[in-house]
Tab-separated table of C-alpha atoms and ligand atoms in Angstrom:
chain	number	residue	atom	x	y	z
A	1	MET	CA	97.042	12.421	53.103
A	2	THR	CA	96.291	9.220	50.865
A	3	LEU	CA	94.239	9.503	47.873
A	4	HIS	CA	92.715	6.543	46.246
A	5	ALA	CA	90.936	6.463	42.789
A	6	PHE	CA	88.476	3.826	41.550
A	7	ARG	CA	87.084	3.547	38.085
A	8	GLY	CA	83.755	1.658	37.307
A	9	SER	CA	80.065	2.488	36.906
A	10	ALA	CA	78.557	4.010	39.992
A	11	LEU	CA	75.111	4.053	41.438
A	12	HIS	CA	73.929	5.670	44.612
A	13	TYR	CA	70.865	7.459	46.029
A	14	LEU	CA	70.475	11.108	46.933
A	15	GLU	CA	66.653	10.904	47.893
A	16	ASP	CA	63.946	8.503	48.513
A	17	PRO	CA	62.559	7.280	44.962
A	18	LEU	CA	59.053	7.054	46.650
A	19	THR	CA	58.929	10.977	47.287
A	20	HIS	CA	61.241	12.010	44.650
A	21	ALA	CA	60.284	10.577	41.307
A	22	GLU	CA	63.120	12.683	39.659
A	23	HIS	CA	66.795	12.711	40.652
A	24	ALA	CA	66.521	10.195	43.600
A	25	SER	CA	69.376	8.303	42.123
A	26	GLU	CA	72.600	9.041	40.413
A	27	PHE	CA	74.059	6.545	37.992
A	28	ILE	CA	77.310	7.234	36.186
A	29	GLU	CA	78.259	4.629	33.523
A	30	ASP	CA	81.930	5.217	33.560
A	31	ALA	CA	82.753	6.977	36.841
A	32	LEU	CA	85.762	7.924	39.006
A	33	LEU	CA	85.304	7.691	42.781
A	34	LEU	CA	87.996	9.429	44.612
A	35	VAL	CA	88.652	8.723	48.295
A	36	GLU	CA	90.847	10.805	50.538
A	37	ASP	CA	91.893	9.641	53.892
A	38	GLY	CA	88.883	7.175	54.073
A	39	LYS	CA	86.308	9.770	53.052
A	40	ILE	CA	84.696	10.407	49.780
A	41	LYS	CA	86.330	13.248	47.861
A	42	ALA	CA	84.469	13.245	44.668
A	43	LEU	CA	82.380	11.031	42.206
A	44	ALA	CA	81.969	12.242	38.593
A	45	PRO	CA	82.346	10.923	35.001
A	46	TYR	CA	85.801	9.528	34.468
A	47	ALA	CA	86.343	11.906	31.502
A	48	GLU	CA	85.770	14.891	33.773
A	49	LEU	CA	88.108	13.868	36.771
A	50	ARG	CA	90.659	11.976	35.059
A	51	HIS	CA	93.197	15.086	34.296
A	52	LYS	CA	92.931	16.299	37.811
A	53	LEU	CA	94.465	13.130	39.038
A	54	GLU	CA	98.283	13.403	39.886
A	55	PRO	CA	100.076	10.772	37.943
A	56	SER	CA	101.171	9.389	41.223
A	57	VAL	CA	97.662	8.363	42.452
A	58	LYS	CA	97.079	4.639	41.836
A	59	LEU	CA	93.868	3.946	40.004
A	60	VAL	CA	92.052	0.659	40.684
A	61	ASP	CA	90.025	-0.119	37.571
A	62	TYR	CA	86.698	-1.889	38.041
A	63	SER	CA	85.265	-1.115	34.537
A	64	GLY	CA	82.458	-3.405	33.783
A	65	LYS	CA	81.712	-3.525	37.490
A	66	LEU	CA	79.058	-1.341	39.668
A	67	LEU	CA	80.199	0.662	42.545
A	68	MET	CA	77.695	1.086	45.251
A	69	PRO	CA	77.541	2.284	48.873
A	70	GLY	CA	78.063	-0.593	51.404
A	71	PHE	CA	74.734	-2.332	52.477
A	72	ILE	CA	72.991	-1.352	55.808
A	73	ASP	CA	71.320	-4.052	57.561
A	74	LEU	CA	69.050	-2.945	60.309
A	75	HIS	CA	68.473	-5.908	62.325
A	76	THR	CA	70.516	-9.146	62.829
A	77	HIS	CA	71.633	-11.475	65.542
A	78	TYR	CA	75.428	-12.525	65.498
A	79	PRO	CA	75.065	-15.533	67.847
A	80	GLN	CA	72.372	-16.989	65.677
A	81	THR	CA	74.876	-17.573	62.821
A	82	GLU	CA	75.105	-21.075	63.704
A	83	ILE	CA	71.360	-21.861	63.775
A	84	ILE	CA	70.463	-20.376	60.484
A	85	ALA	CA	68.157	-22.723	58.486
A	86	SER	CA	66.826	-24.674	61.286
A	87	TYR	CA	63.870	-26.752	60.497
A	88	GLY	CA	60.222	-26.608	61.072
A	89	LYS	CA	59.159	-24.145	63.774
A	90	GLN	CA	57.375	-20.794	64.142
A	91	LEU	CA	58.716	-17.996	66.359
A	92	LEU	CA	58.126	-19.116	70.023
A	93	ASP	CA	59.041	-22.676	69.365
A	94	TRP	CA	62.047	-21.798	67.288
A	95	LEU	CA	63.156	-19.387	70.165
A	96	ASN	CA	62.862	-22.277	72.792
A	97	ASN	CA	64.252	-25.148	70.598
A	98	TYR	CA	67.140	-23.514	68.636
A	99	THR	CA	67.875	-19.934	69.847
A	100	PHE	CA	68.017	-20.183	73.354
A	101	PRO	CA	70.168	-23.266	73.702
A	102	THR	CA	72.789	-21.640	71.256
A	103	GLU	CA	72.727	-18.376	72.898
A	104	ALA	CA	73.741	-20.144	76.171
A	105	LYS	CA	77.147	-21.128	74.643
A	106	PHE	CA	77.938	-17.168	74.478
A	107	SER	CA	78.843	-17.098	78.241
A	108	ASP	CA	82.179	-18.353	76.907
A	109	ALA	CA	84.154	-15.421	75.708
A	110	SER	CA	86.456	-17.270	73.274
A	111	TYR	CA	83.549	-18.909	71.593
A	112	ALA	CA	81.657	-15.634	71.382
A	113	LYS	CA	84.872	-14.100	69.769
A	114	SER	CA	85.136	-16.955	67.077
A	115	ILE	CA	81.320	-16.519	66.093
A	116	ALA	CA	81.658	-12.720	66.230
A	117	GLU	CA	84.626	-12.898	63.612
A	118	LEU	CA	82.901	-15.537	61.463
A	119	PHE	CA	79.688	-13.452	61.313
A	120	ILE	CA	81.649	-10.112	60.497
A	121	ASP	CA	83.506	-12.005	57.807
A	122	GLU	CA	80.156	-13.084	56.335
A	123	LEU	CA	78.866	-9.350	56.493
A	124	LEU	CA	81.678	-8.253	54.462
A	125	ARG	CA	81.469	-11.097	52.001
A	126	ASN	CA	77.878	-10.003	51.436
A	127	GLY	CA	78.636	-6.268	51.118
A	128	THR	CA	77.112	-5.228	54.353
A	129	THR	CA	79.139	-2.607	56.017
A	130	THR	CA	76.962	-1.422	58.730
A	131	ALA	CA	74.549	-3.532	60.863
A	132	MET	CA	72.500	-3.215	64.090
A	133	VAL	CA	73.349	-6.283	65.940
A	134	PHE	CA	72.023	-8.315	69.020
A	135	ALA	CA	74.602	-10.105	70.986
A	136	THR	CA	73.270	-12.435	73.902
A	137	VAL	CA	72.508	-11.720	77.539
A	138	HIS	CA	76.210	-12.145	78.380
A	139	LYS	CA	78.161	-8.957	78.640
A	140	ALA	CA	81.211	-10.849	77.398
A	141	SER	CA	79.252	-11.577	74.011
A	142	ALA	CA	78.852	-7.669	73.437
A	143	ASP	CA	82.527	-7.137	74.226
A	144	ALA	CA	83.505	-9.877	71.774
A	145	PHE	CA	81.237	-8.320	68.872
A	146	PHE	CA	82.662	-4.879	69.544
A	147	GLU	CA	86.264	-5.990	69.644
A	148	ALA	CA	85.803	-7.768	66.370
A	149	ALA	CA	84.162	-4.844	64.684
A	150	ALA	CA	86.761	-2.403	66.271
A	151	ALA	CA	89.715	-4.579	64.846
A	152	GLN	CA	88.304	-3.784	61.261
A	153	ASN	CA	87.253	-0.191	62.078
A	154	LEU	CA	83.753	-0.904	61.098
A	155	ARG	CA	80.740	1.314	61.646
A	156	MET	CA	78.502	-1.063	63.742
A	157	ILE	CA	75.831	-0.827	66.414
A	158	ALA	CA	75.129	-3.575	68.974
A	159	GLY	CA	74.095	-4.289	72.383
A	160	LYS	CA	73.787	-7.024	75.175
A	161	VAL	CA	70.359	-8.533	75.369
A	162	LEU	CA	68.099	-7.767	78.418
A	163	MET	CA	65.938	-10.613	79.373
A	164	ASP	CA	64.515	-11.238	83.075
A	165	ARG	CA	61.899	-13.600	82.553
A	166	ASN	CA	60.424	-16.377	80.299
A	167	ALA	CA	63.869	-17.581	79.266
A	168	PRO	CA	66.148	-20.240	80.627
A	169	ALA	CA	67.733	-19.190	84.119
A	170	ASP	CA	71.162	-19.223	82.469
A	171	LEU	CA	70.080	-16.630	79.887
A	172	CYS	CA	68.346	-14.252	82.332
A	173	ASP	CA	69.682	-11.053	83.939
A	174	THR	CA	67.783	-8.777	86.244
A	175	ALA	CA	66.246	-5.246	85.847
A	176	GLU	CA	69.291	-4.174	87.921
A	177	SER	CA	72.137	-6.117	86.602
A	178	GLY	CA	71.081	-5.589	82.969
A	179	TYR	CA	70.946	-1.855	83.602
A	180	VAL	CA	74.508	-1.841	85.220
A	181	GLU	CA	76.065	-3.949	82.615
A	182	SER	CA	74.523	-2.080	79.680
A	183	ALA	CA	75.832	1.177	81.383
A	184	GLU	CA	79.373	-0.340	81.634
A	185	LEU	CA	79.088	-1.456	77.959
A	186	ILE	CA	77.903	1.971	76.965
A	187	GLU	CA	80.754	3.812	78.781
A	188	LYS	CA	83.236	1.317	77.195
A	189	TRP	CA	82.079	1.200	73.506
A	190	HIS	CA	79.569	3.892	72.589
A	191	GLY	CA	81.333	6.457	70.415
A	192	LYS	CA	84.585	4.491	70.326
A	193	GLN	CA	85.911	4.458	66.793
A	194	ARG	CA	82.817	3.902	64.686
A	195	LEU	CA	80.914	1.904	67.213
A	196	SER	CA	77.565	2.666	68.840
A	197	TYR	CA	75.684	0.977	71.565
A	198	ALA	CA	71.875	-0.283	71.441
A	199	VAL	CA	69.985	-0.982	74.575
A	200	THR	CA	68.571	-4.443	73.655
A	201	PRO	CA	65.501	-5.662	75.556
A	202	ARG	CA	64.867	-8.815	73.426
A	203	PHE	CA	61.138	-8.347	73.199
A	204	ALA	CA	58.327	-7.554	75.650
A	205	PRO	CA	57.530	-11.289	76.742
A	206	THR	CA	61.127	-11.735	77.909
A	207	SER	CA	61.227	-8.500	80.048
A	208	THR	CA	59.308	-7.588	83.234
A	209	PRO	CA	57.707	-4.106	82.990
A	210	GLU	CA	60.452	-3.223	85.546
A	211	GLN	CA	63.125	-4.162	83.117
A	212	LEU	CA	61.500	-2.243	80.325
A	213	HIS	CA	61.403	0.906	82.574
A	214	SER	CA	65.067	0.390	83.320
A	215	ALA	CA	65.800	0.255	79.564
A	216	GLY	CA	63.874	3.612	79.217
A	217	GLN	CA	66.223	4.839	82.151
A	218	LEU	CA	69.268	4.007	80.101
A	219	LEU	CA	67.744	6.023	77.212
A	220	GLN	CA	67.367	9.054	79.507
A	221	THR	CA	70.785	8.745	81.031
A	222	TYR	CA	72.464	8.202	77.569
A	223	PRO	CA	70.206	10.018	75.130
A	224	ASP	CA	72.344	9.224	71.998
A	225	VAL	CA	72.338	5.444	72.324
A	226	TYR	CA	70.019	3.404	70.295
A	227	LEU	CA	67.261	1.012	71.258
A	228	GLN	CA	66.750	-2.223	69.507
A	229	SER	CA	63.893	-4.818	70.022
A	230	HIS	CA	61.088	-6.786	68.278
A	231	LEU	CA	57.526	-5.953	67.720
A	232	ALA	CA	54.305	-7.675	66.466
A	233	GLU	CA	56.010	-10.317	64.509
A	234	ASN	CA	53.734	-13.370	65.240
A	235	HIS	CA	50.148	-13.982	66.207
A	236	ASP	CA	50.842	-16.192	69.187
A	237	GLU	CA	53.401	-13.535	70.417
A	238	LEU	CA	50.817	-10.930	70.171
A	239	ALA	CA	48.308	-13.028	72.292
A	240	TRP	CA	51.068	-13.704	74.842
A	241	VAL	CA	51.968	-9.919	75.231
A	242	ALA	CA	48.285	-9.219	75.629
A	243	ARG	CA	48.251	-11.652	78.742
A	244	LEU	CA	51.671	-10.421	80.001
A	245	PHE	CA	50.818	-6.759	79.871
A	246	PRO	CA	46.979	-6.607	80.765
A	247	LYS	CA	47.218	-2.821	81.339
A	248	ALA	CA	48.762	-2.137	77.834
A	249	ARG	CA	46.545	-0.907	75.061
A	250	ASP	CA	48.279	-3.034	72.585
A	251	TYR	CA	51.831	-4.593	72.073
A	252	LEU	CA	53.483	-1.105	71.224
A	253	ASP	CA	52.099	0.295	74.460
A	254	ALA	CA	54.242	-2.104	76.551
A	255	TYR	CA	57.255	-0.300	75.181
A	256	GLU	CA	55.611	3.004	75.089
A	257	GLN	CA	54.794	3.001	78.771
A	258	ALA	CA	58.447	2.424	79.371
A	259	GLY	CA	59.547	5.431	77.250
A	260	LEU	CA	61.056	3.153	74.623
A	261	LEU	CA	59.593	4.971	71.367
A	262	GLY	CA	61.694	7.604	69.607
A	263	SER	CA	63.885	8.312	66.476
A	264	ARG	CA	66.792	5.960	67.795
A	265	CYS	CA	64.470	3.165	68.539
A	266	VAL	CA	64.481	0.405	65.907
A	267	TYR	CA	61.996	-2.507	66.097
A	268	ALA	CA	62.162	-5.517	63.946
A	269	HIS	CA	59.101	-6.788	62.143
A	270	GLY	CA	55.874	-4.619	62.989
A	271	ILE	CA	53.773	-6.877	60.801
A	272	HIS	CA	50.497	-7.069	62.900
A	273	LEU	CA	49.812	-3.433	63.902
A	274	SER	CA	46.654	-1.581	64.501
A	275	GLU	CA	46.069	1.912	62.975
A	276	SER	CA	46.560	3.474	66.227
A	277	ALA	CA	50.009	1.853	66.636
A	278	CYS	CA	50.863	2.867	63.179
A	279	GLU	CA	50.054	6.406	64.242
A	280	ARG	CA	51.996	6.335	67.302
A	281	LEU	CA	54.936	4.947	65.549
A	282	ALA	CA	54.899	7.705	63.103
A	283	GLU	CA	54.518	10.402	65.568
A	284	SER	CA	57.352	9.298	67.555
A	285	ALA	CA	59.629	8.717	64.529
A	286	THR	CA	60.146	5.232	65.697
A	287	VAL	CA	61.833	2.878	63.130
A	288	LEU	CA	60.664	-0.537	61.727
A	289	ALA	CA	63.200	-2.992	60.454
A	290	HIS	CA	61.447	-5.090	57.838
A	291	CYS	CA	63.131	-8.576	57.605
A	292	PRO	CA	61.585	-10.317	54.561
A	293	THR	CA	63.574	-13.665	54.742
A	294	SER	CA	62.695	-14.157	58.383
A	295	ASN	CA	59.170	-13.331	58.003
A	296	LEU	CA	58.775	-16.063	55.261
A	297	PHE	CA	60.905	-18.528	57.048
A	298	LEU	CA	59.220	-18.312	60.458
A	299	GLY	CA	55.684	-17.856	58.649
A	300	SER	CA	55.211	-14.737	60.580
A	301	GLY	CA	53.264	-12.807	58.041
A	302	LEU	CA	53.405	-10.098	55.273
A	303	PHE	CA	54.818	-6.807	55.979
A	304	ASP	CA	52.576	-4.096	54.320
A	305	MET	CA	55.198	-1.514	52.913
A	306	GLN	CA	52.569	0.655	51.413
A	307	ARG	CA	50.596	0.832	54.429
A	308	ILE	CA	53.662	1.560	56.519
A	309	SER	CA	54.964	4.188	54.071
A	310	ASP	CA	51.563	5.742	53.845
A	311	ALA	CA	51.453	6.065	57.536
A	312	GLY	CA	54.475	7.938	57.644
A	313	ILE	CA	56.595	5.387	59.594
A	314	ARG	CA	60.320	5.342	59.191
A	315	TYR	CA	61.730	1.957	57.903
A	316	ALA	CA	64.349	0.099	56.070
A	317	LEU	CA	65.653	-3.522	55.832
A	318	GLY	CA	67.059	-6.182	57.877
A	319	THR	CA	68.104	-9.671	57.371
A	320	ASP	CA	67.295	-11.083	60.998
A	321	VAL	CA	69.763	-13.871	60.851
A	322	GLY	CA	69.224	-16.593	61.941
A	323	GLY	CA	65.491	-16.346	61.788
A	324	GLY	CA	66.346	-14.837	58.559
A	325	THR	CA	67.886	-17.141	56.133
A	326	SER	CA	70.619	-15.068	54.201
A	327	PHE	CA	73.243	-12.729	55.083
A	328	SER	CA	72.827	-11.301	51.555
A	329	MET	CA	71.047	-7.977	51.124
A	330	PHE	CA	70.370	-9.075	47.377
A	331	ARG	CA	68.602	-12.193	48.667
A	332	THR	CA	66.745	-10.008	51.209
A	333	LEU	CA	65.638	-7.535	48.447
A	334	ALA	CA	64.413	-10.493	46.296
A	335	GLU	CA	62.097	-11.768	49.061
A	336	ALA	CA	61.005	-8.216	49.858
A	337	TYR	CA	59.734	-8.034	46.260
A	338	LYS	CA	57.804	-11.232	46.549
A	339	ILE	CA	56.134	-10.203	49.812
A	340	GLN	CA	54.962	-6.893	48.345
A	341	GLN	CA	53.753	-8.838	45.146
A	342	LEU	CA	51.520	-11.049	47.492
A	343	GLN	CA	50.030	-7.745	48.430
A	344	GLN	CA	49.574	-6.511	44.958
A	345	HIS	CA	52.305	-3.989	45.024
A	346	SER	CA	55.435	-4.050	42.972
A	347	LEU	CA	58.628	-2.999	44.854
A	348	HIS	CA	60.667	-1.036	42.281
A	349	PRO	CA	64.442	-2.111	42.236
A	350	HIS	CA	65.414	1.607	42.875
A	351	GLN	CA	63.309	1.609	46.153
A	352	SER	CA	64.673	-1.517	47.365
A	353	LEU	CA	68.323	-0.548	46.736
A	354	TYR	CA	67.615	2.893	48.251
A	355	LEU	CA	66.246	1.149	51.464
A	356	ALA	CA	69.421	-0.999	51.546
A	357	THR	CA	71.619	1.955	51.488
A	358	LEU	CA	70.645	5.508	51.971
A	359	GLY	CA	67.284	4.511	53.423
A	360	GLY	CA	69.023	2.352	55.931
A	361	ALA	CA	71.368	5.162	56.904
A	362	ARG	CA	68.519	7.543	57.399
A	363	ALA	CA	66.740	5.054	59.438
A	364	LEU	CA	69.727	4.862	61.873
A	365	SER	CA	70.165	8.540	61.618
A	366	LEU	CA	73.730	7.987	60.127
A	367	ASP	CA	73.002	9.502	56.771
A	368	HIS	CA	75.466	12.437	57.558
A	369	LEU	CA	78.086	9.707	57.649
A	370	ILE	CA	77.227	6.932	55.328
A	371	GLY	CA	74.634	5.700	52.740
A	372	ASN	CA	75.704	7.385	49.587
A	373	PHE	CA	78.808	8.840	47.649
A	374	LEU	CA	78.420	12.646	48.695
A	375	PRO	CA	81.850	14.256	49.382
A	376	GLY	CA	82.794	13.892	53.047
A	377	LYS	CA	80.957	10.618	53.707
A	378	GLU	CA	82.738	7.694	54.814
A	379	ALA	CA	84.090	5.520	52.084
A	380	ASP	CA	82.407	2.221	52.816
A	381	PHE	CA	81.604	0.713	49.443
A	382	ILE	CA	81.212	-2.260	47.439
A	383	VAL	CA	82.152	-3.389	43.991
A	384	VAL	CA	79.075	-5.339	42.369
A	385	ASP	CA	79.796	-7.803	39.481
A	386	PRO	CA	76.848	-8.070	37.228
A	387	GLN	CA	78.581	-10.954	35.492
A	388	ALA	CA	79.236	-13.025	38.648
A	389	THR	CA	77.497	-16.071	37.390
A	390	PRO	CA	76.802	-17.520	33.894
A	391	LEU	CA	73.064	-16.854	34.328
A	392	LEU	CA	73.673	-13.345	35.569
A	393	SER	CA	75.820	-12.602	32.836
A	394	PHE	CA	73.443	-13.873	30.306
A	395	ARG	CA	70.415	-12.193	31.779
A	396	THR	CA	72.005	-8.782	32.328
A	397	ALA	CA	73.262	-8.812	28.699
A	398	GLN	CA	69.449	-8.895	27.635
A	399	CYS	CA	68.617	-5.940	29.825
A	400	ASP	CA	68.157	-2.688	27.947
A	401	SER	CA	67.559	-0.260	30.762
A	402	LEU	CA	69.230	0.257	33.994
A	403	THR	CA	65.994	-0.425	35.968
A	404	GLU	CA	66.008	-3.868	34.140
A	405	MET	CA	69.483	-4.664	35.092
A	406	LEU	CA	68.951	-3.757	38.607
A	407	PHE	CA	65.940	-5.674	38.947
A	408	ALA	CA	67.632	-8.851	37.572
A	409	LEU	CA	70.459	-8.286	40.164
A	410	THR	CA	68.184	-7.783	43.019
A	411	THR	CA	66.249	-10.991	42.119
A	412	LEU	CA	69.047	-13.290	41.128
A	413	GLY	CA	71.894	-11.862	43.287
A	414	ASP	CA	73.549	-13.244	46.364
A	415	ASP	CA	77.108	-13.190	47.894
A	416	ARG	CA	78.549	-14.053	44.558
A	417	LEU	CA	77.681	-10.579	43.156
A	418	ILE	CA	80.014	-8.990	45.678
A	419	TYR	CA	83.402	-8.663	44.060
A	420	ALA	CA	84.955	-6.545	46.720
A	421	THR	CA	84.078	-4.707	49.846
A	422	TYR	CA	86.000	-1.489	51.024
A	423	ILE	CA	85.929	0.032	54.437
A	424	LEU	CA	87.065	3.560	54.688
A	425	GLY	CA	88.704	3.244	51.263
A	426	ASN	CA	90.628	0.268	52.306
A	427	LEU	CA	89.968	-3.174	50.887
A	428	ALA	CA	88.406	-5.380	53.467
A	429	TYR	CA	87.305	-8.278	51.265
A	430	LEU	CA	88.041	-9.538	47.702
A	431	GLN	CA	86.368	-12.431	46.208
A	432	GLU	CA	88.351	-15.433	45.313
A	433	ARG	CA	87.674	-16.641	41.756
B	501	LIG	N1	61.543	-12.267	68.836
B	501	LIG	C1	62.257	-12.391	70.118
B	501	LIG	N2	63.461	-12.908	69.986
B	501	LIG	C2	63.581	-13.079	68.672
B	501	LIG	C3	64.693	-13.474	67.927
B	501	LIG	O1	65.748	-13.965	68.154
B	501	LIG	N3	64.303	-13.552	66.527
B	501	LIG	C4	63.253	-13.245	65.880
B	501	LIG	N4	62.968	-13.166	64.623
B	501	LIG	N5	62.307	-12.719	66.614
B	501	LIG	C5	62.514	-12.626	67.968
B	502	LIG	ZN1	65.417	-10.539	65.411
């Protein structure tokens, strides 16, 4: 048995602030976080817990800093790390000009390994401890990611991309080979350590109806795997889907007809949706991943959080690297705020930090394991430094409420705010100063 103790301010969420005006969050100014064998044992005011500590337990003192659960990124692409910040295109041209040529390099397992490791380092530097991740069409690219995540015992979800049309030949599989390779990867990785598999049809335009059906069969055969894809991101994409799937009622229906809706299915974007599509997403408990920096960078449109919440659709946040422009969940929250501002809604910092932690865990049906500091949860957490930069130090000193301070952090923050990242109670990243 190993017990670790951490002192600092602590913030976590117990409920959704939208539905629970009171008691959604817990903030303890001077807290003690106890971690036993990688799991949360207790969180309480330092003054209450300190006498219960055996003198032999080593206390790590983060006074002046903020302990929070690790961030959860619902949607990102590790092979696109190297094309982040590529100029001048909207979705379909961006895929053809930047994404596909880059993804072709991942047939090389050693190249895939090097980028998977770099990507995971970048996640940890940014305080992200769980992510749902696209590999490429190559089976070896998924193996490379799972191996890199397993080496650090991370809780990650990933899958090999399925694409059998409208992409370069060297990036295409077939309905059959995609099924077989996905099944092999599921058998190898799903449930191993803290890893889960996501069946990953890239998006409707690059899969034939046969391939989407074979993805549906994978979900039937392996009911506890996830599905990840893209939905209703860009107007040209919508028009293309309408041409490719003339029998579908709308974009969502192309997936629905293949049995690809449900509580373990996560679709990035969902910006341009009809009322009917919203109703069907809500009824099926399907999840949307809102990716603010990507939607702005690719000029895709404005996700209407109020409408999606009111419709009862489950959602949380993704970075969508490399259509997205940052690995940082703080940067993502800053852009999420501005996107809602443009629609006359003010996203509260408690709401956005909830979405980045417990909300993300709930969206992935992982809230029994991660997302907050309740006893028994896995101790993936971050140490946030509100004085990370001269400007942050100056600005946070002016704040006279927690809300103001959190809003300053979510507006100005980036990787510099992440002082340390812990995985199962062990230090996985410490900022060099
Ligand atoms: N739609 C299909 N593929 C992609 C991708 O790689 N990134 C984004 N943002 N949208 C997509
Ligand atoms: Zn994406």
